[in-house]
Amino acid sequence: MGKHVLIMGLLMGAILLPSQTWPEELPALKSVHVELPSGDSQFPGGAGADAINNNCLACHSADMVLNQPALPRATWEAEVHKMINAYKAPIDNADIAPIVDYLARTKGTN
Amino acid sequence: MIDRDTGMGAMSLSRRRFLAQAGFAGLSLSATQAWAQAIVRLPLASDPRDRPITSEFPQKGALILQRTRPPLLETPLEVFDQGVFTPNDRFYVRWHWADIPTEIDVGTFRLAVRGHVNKVLSLSLNEIIRNLPQVELNAVNQCSGNSRGLFQPRVAGAQWANGAMGNAKWTGVRLKDVLDLAGVKAGAVQVRFNGLDEPVVPEAPDFMKSLDIDLARNGEVMIAYTMNGEQLPLLNGFPLRLIVPGWYSTYWVKMLNDIEVLDKPDDNYWMTTAYTIPDTPYANIKPGQTGVKMVPISRMVPRSFITNIADGASFPAGVKTLARGIAMGGDTGVAKVDFSADGGKSWQATRLGTDYGKYSFRQWETDFTLPERGAHSLMVRCTNSANVAQPSVPNWNGSGFMRNVIETTPVTAT
């Protein structure tokens, strides 16, 4: 009788909590210490890349930009202003035009 | 032997090996990228299509390098052919901000629960694991912008092919149980989630996402402490990650350490500006169209992929061939997967694999024969259990979100 009640209880538990598992399966997590690749490559292009190298690489590696397709100049302008306005990139006003020029020159649709 | 003959020492040998590897990877930018070992050509809508394959990220195997810092790592297509669950070391990686903790101490880590609650909590991992019921769920995690690189016209952003997704068995606790421990006060409307990652520029908006209170308490949303039976790789959110089954990954906050119950809707940048979509069918607009109402992205939609045949593969004409792949229903299960070997003119039902739950990938397979030599288009279409099928026309929006058109694999019969 008692055994039946126990079995019924287990069955009902299983029905009420279908995805619940048993305590002996609890994991033991281990502390983690890793190193991430630095991603400090520069944009190619010599002096013409100075503005983009000096302003953009603090927050993200160059490959993100180099992997972009050709886009209209207006799109690049909008991207640079999104970085400044939404993501608070500390870009000198004087560097905005050289950065947009670089992007339109190397990644433009024209 | 050659080195001995030419008198070159070990240093120059390793130098030459390094140059050969760098050259093979198409990387002449800088010596710091010497760790890339090979390239993959992604089926993107236009150049550049080549990406390095990297194994240099901690706890990770070979993945497609989309961005080094903060990491964007894509799962190669062949991984999805190897099984319905995506191995942790091949699971894609996506971070918004570069200030990612590289050291997590499981003894001192705490999860805060605060805001519009009766009792503020600071839970240790041990308390979460020992004191709350453990639950399991198989679910697909997919980036909102998965397949962005297939959008035409092209849009800016991570230029993913189809590998910004993965399927795992998640084990952890119900979010509802954690919220009940704290006691949600009347008048709560949303719950906001924050992780340990931070922007490099302090003034930039910290990455936070919110769910409506009813969704947060539905008993399905969970906080995972293992993934496929192992602790999460750091880059997938160790030690705790929010799991929002059926919803895009933007809500699956990684390194979750702060839960704040809100008594008014969250107006933070990541809810009101980023990750918003046109409030139209398929989140679809015309390129250049403006003045469209935008809403936060939410539920996923059905998708399916051929995983054993690459773009441009060739087969002998008139010979029976196996096609195989995976499908997902989005916010509900996979009802059926149909296959076409003639560019969508005729469709045949496929055999479905084991059902691991409605939020999981499901495998499908079928045989087909290409009748005559020449170019052919293979297509696969998932219909979910709410009778929503993938559309035949691709959607477009400026963020490259929610692609779910029937995908086409061009092949040749010889």
Coordinates of N, CA and C in Angstrom, one line a residue, chain B residues 43-233:
Chain B
P43 N 28.4 31.6 -49.1 CA 27.5 31.9 -50.3 C 26.7 33.2 -50.1
L44 N 27.5 34.3 -49.9 CA 26.9 35.6 -49.6 C 26.5 36.2 -51.0
A45 N 25.7 37.3 -50.9 CA 25.1 37.8 -52.1 C 26.2 38.6 -52.9
S46 N 27.3 39.0 -52.3 CA 28.3 39.6 -53.1 C 29.6 39.6 -52.3
D47 N 30.7 40.0 -52.9 CA 32.0 40.0 -52.2 C 32.0 41.0 -51.0
P48 N 32.9 40.9 -50.1 CA 33.9 39.7 -49.9 C 33.2 38.5 -49.3
R49 N 33.5 37.3 -49.9 CA 32.8 36.1 -49.4 C 33.8 35.2 -48.6
D50 N 35.1 35.5 -48.7 CA 36.0 34.6 -48.0 C 36.2 35.0 -46.5
R51 N 36.2 34.0 -45.7 CA 36.5 34.3 -44.3 C 37.5 33.2 -43.8
P52 N 38.3 33.6 -42.8 CA 39.2 32.7 -42.2 C 38.4 31.7 -41.3
I53 N 38.9 30.4 -41.2 CA 38.5 29.5 -40.2 C 39.5 29.6 -39.1
T54 N 38.9 29.8 -37.9 CA 39.8 29.9 -36.7 C 39.5 28.9 -35.6
S55 N 40.6 28.4 -35.0 CA 40.4 27.6 -33.8 C 41.1 28.3 -32.6
E56 N 41.3 29.6 -32.7 CA 42.1 30.3 -31.7 C 41.3 30.9 -30.5
F57 N 40.0 30.6 -30.5 CA 39.2 31.1 -29.4 C 39.0 30.1 -28.3
P58 N 39.0 30.5 -27.0 CA 39.1 29.5 -25.9 C 37.8 28.7 -25.9
Q59 N 38.0 27.4 -25.6 CA 36.9 26.4 -25.5 C 36.1 26.2 -26.8
K60 N 36.8 26.6 -27.9 CA 36.1 26.6 -29.2 C 36.9 25.9 -30.3
G61 N 36.3 25.1 -31.1 CA 36.9 24.5 -32.2 C 36.9 25.3 -33.5
A62 N 36.9 24.7 -34.6 CA 37.0 25.4 -35.9 C 35.7 26.2 -36.2
L63 N 35.8 27.5 -36.3 CA 34.6 28.4 -36.5 C 35.0 29.4 -37.6
I64 N 34.0 30.0 -38.2 CA 34.2 31.0 -39.2 C 34.4 32.4 -38.5
L65 N 35.5 33.0 -38.8 CA 35.8 34.3 -38.1 C 35.2 35.4 -38.9
Q66 N 34.1 36.0 -38.3 CA 33.5 37.2 -38.8 C 34.1 38.5 -38.2
R67 N 34.4 38.4 -36.9 CA 35.0 39.6 -36.3 C 35.8 39.0 -35.1
T68 N 37.0 39.5 -34.9 CA 37.8 39.1 -33.8 C 37.4 39.7 -32.5
R69 N 37.1 41.0 -32.5 CA 36.9 41.7 -31.2 C 35.8 42.7 -31.4
P70 N 34.7 42.7 -30.6 CA 34.2 41.6 -29.9 C 33.9 40.4 -30.8
P71 N 34.0 39.2 -30.3 CA 34.0 38.0 -31.2 C 32.6 37.8 -31.9
L72 N 32.7 37.6 -33.2 CA 31.6 37.1 -34.0 C 32.1 35.8 -34.7
L73 N 31.7 34.7 -34.2 CA 32.1 33.4 -34.8 C 31.0 32.6 -35.3
E74 N 31.1 32.2 -36.6 CA 29.9 31.5 -37.2 C 30.2 30.0 -37.3
T75 N 29.1 29.2 -37.1 CA 29.2 27.7 -37.2 C 29.2 27.3 -38.7
P76 N 30.2 26.5 -39.1 CA 30.2 26.1 -40.5 C 29.0 25.1 -40.8
L77 N 28.6 25.2 -42.0 CA 27.4 24.4 -42.5 C 27.5 22.9 -42.1
E78 N 28.7 22.4 -42.3 CA 28.8 20.9 -42.2 C 28.6 20.5 -40.7
V79 N 28.7 21.4 -39.8 CA 28.4 21.0 -38.4 C 26.9 20.6 -38.2
F80 N 26.1 21.3 -38.9 CA 24.6 21.0 -38.8 C 24.3 19.7 -39.5
D81 N 25.2 19.2 -40.3 CA 24.9 17.9 -40.9 C 25.3 16.7 -40.0
Q82 N 26.1 17.0 -38.9 CA 26.6 15.9 -38.1 C 25.6 15.5 -37.0
G83 N 24.5 16.2 -36.8 CA 23.6 15.9 -35.8 C 22.6 17.0 -35.5
V84 N 21.6 16.7 -34.7 CA 20.6 17.7 -34.5 C 21.0 18.7 -33.4
F85 N 21.9 18.3 -32.5 CA 22.5 19.2 -31.5 C 23.8 19.7 -31.9
T86 N 24.0 21.0 -31.7 CA 25.3 21.6 -32.1 C 26.3 21.5 -31.0
P87 N 27.4 20.9 -31.2 CA 28.4 20.8 -30.2 C 28.8 22.1 -29.6
N88 N 29.1 22.2 -28.3 CA 29.4 23.4 -27.6 C 30.6 24.1 -28.3
D89 N 31.6 23.3 -28.7 CA 32.8 24.0 -29.2 C 32.7 24.4 -30.7
R90 N 31.5 24.1 -31.3 CA 31.3 24.6 -32.6 C 30.1 25.6 -32.6
F91 N 29.5 25.9 -31.5 CA 28.3 26.7 -31.4 C 28.7 28.2 -31.6
Y92 N 27.9 28.9 -32.4 CA 28.3 30.2 -32.9 C 28.4 31.2 -31.7
V93 N 29.1 32.3 -31.9 CA 29.4 33.3 -30.8 C 29.1 34.7 -31.3
R94 N 28.4 35.4 -30.5 CA 28.1 36.8 -30.9 C 28.1 37.7 -29.6
W95 N 29.0 38.7 -29.6 CA 29.0 39.7 -28.5 C 28.9 41.1 -29.1
H96 N 28.3 42.0 -28.3 CA 28.1 43.4 -28.7 C 29.2 44.3 -28.3
W97 N 29.7 44.0 -27.1 CA 30.7 44.9 -26.5 C 32.0 44.2 -26.2
A98 N 33.1 44.8 -26.3 CA 34.4 44.2 -26.2 C 34.9 43.9 -24.8
D99 N 34.3 44.6 -23.8 CA 34.7 44.4 -22.4 C 34.0 43.1 -21.9
I100 N 34.6 42.0 -22.2 CA 34.0 40.7 -21.8 C 34.9 40.1 -20.7
P101 N 34.4 39.8 -19.5 CA 35.2 39.2 -18.4 C 35.8 37.9 -19.0
T102 N 37.1 37.7 -18.7 CA 37.8 36.5 -19.2 C 38.0 35.5 -18.0
E103 N 37.6 36.0 -16.8 CA 37.8 35.1 -15.6 C 36.5 35.1 -14.8
I104 N 35.9 34.0 -14.6 CA 34.7 33.8 -13.8 C 35.0 32.9 -12.6
D105 N 34.8 33.3 -11.4 CA 35.0 32.5 -10.2 C 33.7 32.0 -9.8
V106 N 33.5 30.7 -9.8 CA 32.1 30.1 -9.5 C 31.8 30.3 -8.0
G107 N 32.8 30.6 -7.2 CA 32.5 30.7 -5.7 C 32.0 32.1 -5.4
T108 N 32.5 33.1 -6.2 CA 32.1 34.5 -5.8 C 31.0 35.1 -6.7
F109 N 30.7 34.4 -7.9 CA 29.7 34.9 -8.8 C 28.3 35.0 -8.1
R110 N 27.6 36.1 -8.4 CA 26.3 36.2 -7.8 C 25.3 36.7 -8.9
L111 N 24.1 36.2 -8.8 CA 23.0 36.7 -9.6 C 22.1 37.6 -8.8
A112 N 21.9 38.8 -9.1 CA 21.1 39.7 -8.4 C 19.6 39.7 -8.9
V113 N 18.7 39.7 -8.1 CA 17.3 39.9 -8.4 C 16.7 41.0 -7.7
R114 N 16.3 42.1 -8.3 CA 16.0 43.3 -7.6 C 14.9 44.1 -8.4
G115 N 14.6 45.3 -7.9 CA 13.6 46.1 -8.6 C 12.3 46.0 -7.9
H116 N 11.2 45.7 -8.7 CA 9.9 45.7 -8.2 C 9.5 44.4 -7.5
V117 N 10.3 44.0 -6.5 CA 10.1 42.7 -5.8 C 10.0 42.9 -4.3
N118 N 9.5 41.9 -3.6 CA 9.4 42.0 -2.2 C 10.8 41.8 -1.5
K119 N 11.6 41.0 -2.0 CA 12.9 40.7 -1.4 C 14.0 40.7 -2.4
V120 N 15.0 41.6 -2.2 CA 16.1 41.6 -3.1 C 17.0 40.4 -2.9
L121 N 17.5 39.7 -4.0 CA 18.2 38.5 -3.8 C 19.6 38.7 -4.4
S122 N 20.6 38.0 -3.8 CA 21.9 37.9 -4.4 C 22.3 36.4 -4.3
L123 N 22.0 35.7 -5.4 CA 22.1 34.2 -5.4 C 23.4 33.7 -5.9
S124 N 24.0 32.8 -5.1 CA 25.2 32.1 -5.6 C 24.9 31.0 -6.6
L125 N 25.8 30.6 -7.3 CA 25.6 29.5 -8.3 C 25.1 28.2 -7.5
N126 N 25.7 28.0 -6.4 CA 25.4 26.8 -5.6 C 23.9 26.9 -5.1
E127 N 23.5 28.1 -4.7 CA 22.1 28.2 -4.3 C 21.1 28.0 -5.5
I128 N 21.5 28.5 -6.6 CA 20.6 28.3 -7.8 C 20.6 26.8 -8.2
I129 N 21.7 26.2 -8.2 CA 21.7 24.8 -8.6 C 21.1 23.9 -7.6
R130 N 21.4 24.1 -6.3 CA 20.9 23.2 -5.2 C 19.5 23.4 -4.8
N131 N 19.0 24.7 -4.8 CA 17.8 25.0 -4.1 C 16.6 25.1 -5.0
L132 N 16.8 25.1 -6.3 CA 15.6 25.3 -7.2 C 15.5 24.0 -8.1
P133 N 14.3 23.7 -8.5 CA 14.1 22.5 -9.3 C 14.9 22.6 -10.6
Q134 N 15.5 21.5 -11.0 CA 16.2 21.6 -12.3 C 15.3 21.2 -13.5
V135 N 15.4 21.9 -14.5 CA 14.6 21.6 -15.7 C 15.5 21.6 -17.0
E136 N 15.0 20.9 -18.0 CA 15.8 20.7 -19.2 C 14.9 21.1 -20.4
L137 N 15.5 21.7 -21.4 CA 14.8 22.0 -22.6 C 15.7 22.0 -23.8
N138 N 15.3 21.4 -25.0 CA 16.0 21.5 -26.2 C 15.5 22.7 -27.0
A139 N 16.4 23.6 -27.4 CA 16.0 24.8 -28.1 C 17.0 25.3 -29.0
V140 N 16.5 25.9 -30.1 CA 17.4 26.6 -31.1 C 17.6 28.0 -30.6
N141 N 18.9 28.4 -30.7 CA 19.3 29.8 -30.4 C 19.7 30.3 -31.8
Q142 N 19.1 31.4 -32.2 CA 19.4 31.9 -33.5 C 19.5 33.5 -33.5
C143 N 20.5 34.0 -34.0 CA 20.7 35.4 -34.1 C 19.6 36.1 -34.9
S144 N 19.2 37.3 -34.5 CA 18.1 38.0 -35.3 C 18.6 38.2 -36.7
G145 N 19.9 38.4 -36.9 CA 20.5 38.7 -38.2 C 21.2 37.5 -38.8
N146 N 20.8 36.3 -38.4 CA 21.3 35.2 -39.1 C 21.0 35.3 -40.6
S147 N 22.0 35.0 -41.5 CA 21.8 35.0 -42.9 C 21.7 36.5 -43.5
R148 N 22.1 37.5 -42.7 CA 22.1 38.9 -43.2 C 22.9 39.0 -44.5
G149 N 24.0 38.3 -44.6 CA 24.8 38.4 -45.8 C 24.2 37.9 -47.0
L150 N 23.0 37.4 -46.9 CA 22.2 36.9 -48.1 C 21.2 38.0 -48.6
F151 N 21.1 39.1 -47.8 CA 20.1 40.1 -48.1 C 20.6 40.9 -49.4
Q152 N 19.6 41.2 -50.2 CA 19.8 42.0 -51.4 C 18.7 43.0 -51.5
P153 N 19.0 44.3 -51.6 CA 20.4 44.9 -51.5 C 21.0 44.6 -50.2
R154 N 22.4 44.6 -50.2 CA 23.1 44.3 -49.0 C 22.9 45.4 -47.9
V155 N 23.0 44.9 -46.7 CA 22.9 45.9 -45.5 C 24.1 45.7 -44.6
A156 N 24.4 46.8 -43.9 CA 25.5 46.7 -43.0 C 25.2 45.9 -41.7
G157 N 26.3 45.3 -41.1 CA 26.1 44.5 -39.9 C 27.0 43.3 -40.1
A158 N 26.9 42.4 -39.1 CA 27.6 41.1 -39.2 C 27.1 40.4 -40.4
Q159 N 28.1 40.0 -41.3 CA 27.7 39.4 -42.6 C 27.7 37.9 -42.5
W160 N 26.7 37.4 -41.7 CA 26.5 36.0 -41.5 C 26.0 35.3 -42.7
A161 N 26.5 34.1 -43.0 CA 25.7 33.2 -43.9 C 24.7 32.6 -43.0
N162 N 24.4 31.2 -43.0 CA 23.3 30.7 -42.3 C 23.8 30.1 -40.9
G163 N 25.0 30.3 -40.5 CA 25.5 29.7 -39.3 C 25.5 30.4 -38.0
A164 N 24.7 31.5 -37.9 CA 24.5 32.2 -36.6 C 23.3 31.6 -35.9
M165 N 23.4 30.3 -35.7 CA 22.3 29.5 -35.1 C 22.9 28.2 -34.5
G166 N 22.2 27.7 -33.5 CA 22.6 26.4 -33.0 C 21.5 25.8 -32.1
N167 N 21.6 24.5 -31.9 CA 20.6 23.8 -31.1 C 21.3 23.1 -29.9
A168 N 20.7 23.3 -28.7 CA 21.4 22.6 -27.6 C 20.3 22.2 -26.6
K169 N 20.7 21.2 -25.8 CA 19.9 20.8 -24.6 C 20.4 21.7 -23.4
W170 N 19.5 22.6 -23.0 CA 19.8 23.5 -21.9 C 19.2 23.0 -20.6
T171 N 20.1 23.0 -19.6 CA 19.7 22.6 -18.3 C 19.8 23.7 -17.3
G172 N 18.9 23.9 -16.4 CA 19.0 25.0 -15.5 C 17.7 25.1 -14.6
V173 N 17.3 26.3 -14.4 CA 16.1 26.6 -13.5 C 15.1 27.5 -14.2
R174 N 13.9 27.4 -13.8 CA 12.9 28.2 -14.4 C 13.1 29.7 -13.9
L175 N 13.0 30.6 -14.9 CA 13.0 32.0 -14.4 C 11.9 32.3 -13.5
K176 N 10.7 31.7 -13.7 CA 9.6 31.9 -12.8 C 9.9 31.5 -11.4
D177 N 10.7 30.4 -11.2 CA 11.0 30.0 -9.8 C 11.9 31.0 -9.1
V178 N 12.9 31.6 -9.9 CA 13.8 32.6 -9.4 C 13.0 33.9 -9.0
L179 N 12.0 34.3 -9.9 CA 11.2 35.5 -9.6 C 10.3 35.2 -8.4
D180 N 9.8 34.0 -8.3 CA 8.9 33.7 -7.1 C 9.7 33.8 -5.8
L181 N 11.0 33.4 -5.8 CA 11.8 33.5 -4.6 C 11.9 35.0 -4.1
A182 N 12.0 35.9 -5.1 CA 12.1 37.3 -4.8 C 10.7 37.9 -4.5
G183 N 9.7 37.3 -5.1 CA 8.3 37.8 -4.9 C 8.1 39.1 -5.7
V184 N 7.5 38.9 -6.9 CA 7.2 40.0 -7.8 C 6.0 40.8 -7.2
K185 N 6.2 42.1 -7.1 CA 5.1 43.0 -6.6 C 4.0 43.2 -7.7
A186 N 2.8 43.5 -7.2 CA 1.8 43.9 -8.1 C 2.2 45.1 -8.9
G187 N 1.8 45.2 -10.2 CA 2.2 46.3 -11.0 C 3.4 46.1 -11.8
A188 N 4.1 45.0 -11.6 CA 5.3 44.7 -12.5 C 4.9 44.5 -13.9
V189 N 5.6 45.1 -14.9 CA 5.2 45.0 -16.3 C 6.3 44.3 -17.1
Q190 N 7.5 44.5 -16.8 CA 8.6 43.8 -17.5 C 9.7 43.3 -16.6
V191 N 10.6 42.5 -17.1 CA 11.8 42.1 -16.4 C 13.0 42.3 -17.3
R192 N 14.0 43.0 -16.7 CA 15.1 43.4 -17.5 C 16.3 42.5 -17.1
F193 N 17.1 42.1 -18.1 CA 18.2 41.2 -17.9 C 19.5 41.9 -18.4
N194 N 20.6 41.7 -17.5 CA 21.9 42.3 -17.8 C 22.9 41.3 -17.6
G195 N 24.0 41.3 -18.4 CA 25.1 40.4 -18.2 C 26.4 41.2 -17.8
L196 N 27.5 40.4 -17.6 CA 28.7 41.0 -17.1 C 29.5 41.8 -18.2
D197 N 29.1 41.6 -19.5 CA 29.8 42.4 -20.5 C 29.5 43.8 -20.5
E198 N 30.5 44.7 -20.8 CA 30.3 46.1 -20.8 C 30.9 46.8 -22.0
P199 N 30.4 48.0 -22.4 CA 31.0 48.7 -23.5 C 32.4 49.2 -23.1
V200 N 33.3 49.3 -24.1 CA 34.6 49.9 -23.8 C 34.5 51.4 -23.4
V201 N 33.6 52.1 -24.1 CA 33.3 53.5 -23.8 C 32.2 53.5 -22.7
P202 N 32.5 54.0 -21.5 CA 31.5 53.9 -20.4 C 30.2 54.6 -20.7
E203 N 30.2 55.6 -21.6 CA 28.9 56.3 -21.8 C 28.0 55.5 -22.8
A204 N 28.6 54.5 -23.5 CA 27.8 53.8 -24.4 C 26.7 52.9 -23.7
P205 N 25.6 52.6 -24.4 CA 24.5 51.9 -23.7 C 24.9 50.4 -23.4
D206 N 24.9 50.1 -22.1 CA 25.1 48.7 -21.7 C 24.1 47.8 -22.3
F207 N 24.5 46.6 -22.7 CA 23.6 45.7 -23.4 C 22.6 45.1 -22.4
M208 N 21.3 45.4 -22.5 CA 20.3 44.9 -21.6 C 19.0 44.6 -22.4
K209 N 18.3 43.5 -22.1 CA 17.1 43.2 -22.8 C 16.0 42.9 -21.8
S210 N 14.7 43.1 -22.2 CA 13.6 42.9 -21.3 C 12.5 42.1 -21.9
L211 N 11.8 41.4 -21.1 CA 10.7 40.6 -21.5 C 9.4 41.0 -20.7
D212 N 8.3 41.0 -21.3 CA 7.0 41.2 -20.6 C 6.9 40.3 -19.4
I213 N 6.3 40.7 -18.4 CA 6.2 39.9 -17.1 C 5.5 38.6 -17.4
D214 N 4.5 38.5 -18.2 CA 3.8 37.2 -18.4 C 4.7 36.2 -19.1
L215 N 5.5 36.7 -20.1 CA 6.4 35.8 -20.8 C 7.5 35.3 -19.8
A216 N 8.0 36.3 -19.0 CA 9.0 35.9 -18.0 C 8.6 34.9 -17.0
R217 N 7.3 34.9 -16.7 CA 6.7 33.9 -15.7 C 6.0 32.7 -16.3
N218 N 6.2 32.5 -17.6 CA 5.4 31.4 -18.3 C 5.9 30.0 -18.0
G219 N 7.0 29.9 -17.2 CA 7.5 28.5 -16.9 C 8.4 27.9 -17.9
E220 N 8.4 28.5 -19.1 CA 9.3 28.0 -20.1 C 10.6 28.7 -20.2
V221 N 10.6 30.0 -20.0 CA 11.8 30.8 -20.0 C 12.7 30.3 -18.8
M222 N 13.9 30.1 -19.1 CA 14.8 29.5 -18.0 C 16.1 30.2 -18.0
I223 N 16.8 29.9 -16.9 CA 18.2 30.3 -16.7 C 19.1 29.0 -16.8
A224 N 19.9 28.9 -17.8 CA 20.7 27.7 -18.0 C 22.0 27.8 -17.4
Y225 N 22.4 26.6 -16.7 CA 23.8 26.5 -16.2 C 24.5 25.4 -16.9
T226 N 23.9 24.6 -17.7 CA 24.6 23.7 -18.6 C 24.0 23.7 -20.0
M227 N 24.8 23.3 -21.0 CA 24.5 23.3 -22.4 C 25.0 22.0 -22.9
N228 N 24.1 21.2 -23.5 CA 24.5 19.8 -23.9 C 25.3 19.1 -22.8
G229 N 24.8 19.2 -21.6 CA 25.4 18.5 -20.5 C 26.7 19.0 -19.9
E230 N 27.2 20.1 -20.4 CA 28.5 20.6 -19.9 C 28.2 22.1 -19.5
Q231 N 29.1 22.6 -18.7 CA 29.0 24.0 -18.4 C 29.2 24.8 -19.7
L232 N 28.6 26.0 -19.8 CA 28.6 26.8 -21.0 C 30.0 27.2 -21.3
P233 N 30.5 27.2 -22.6 CA 31.7 27.9 -22.9 C 31.6 29.4 -22.5

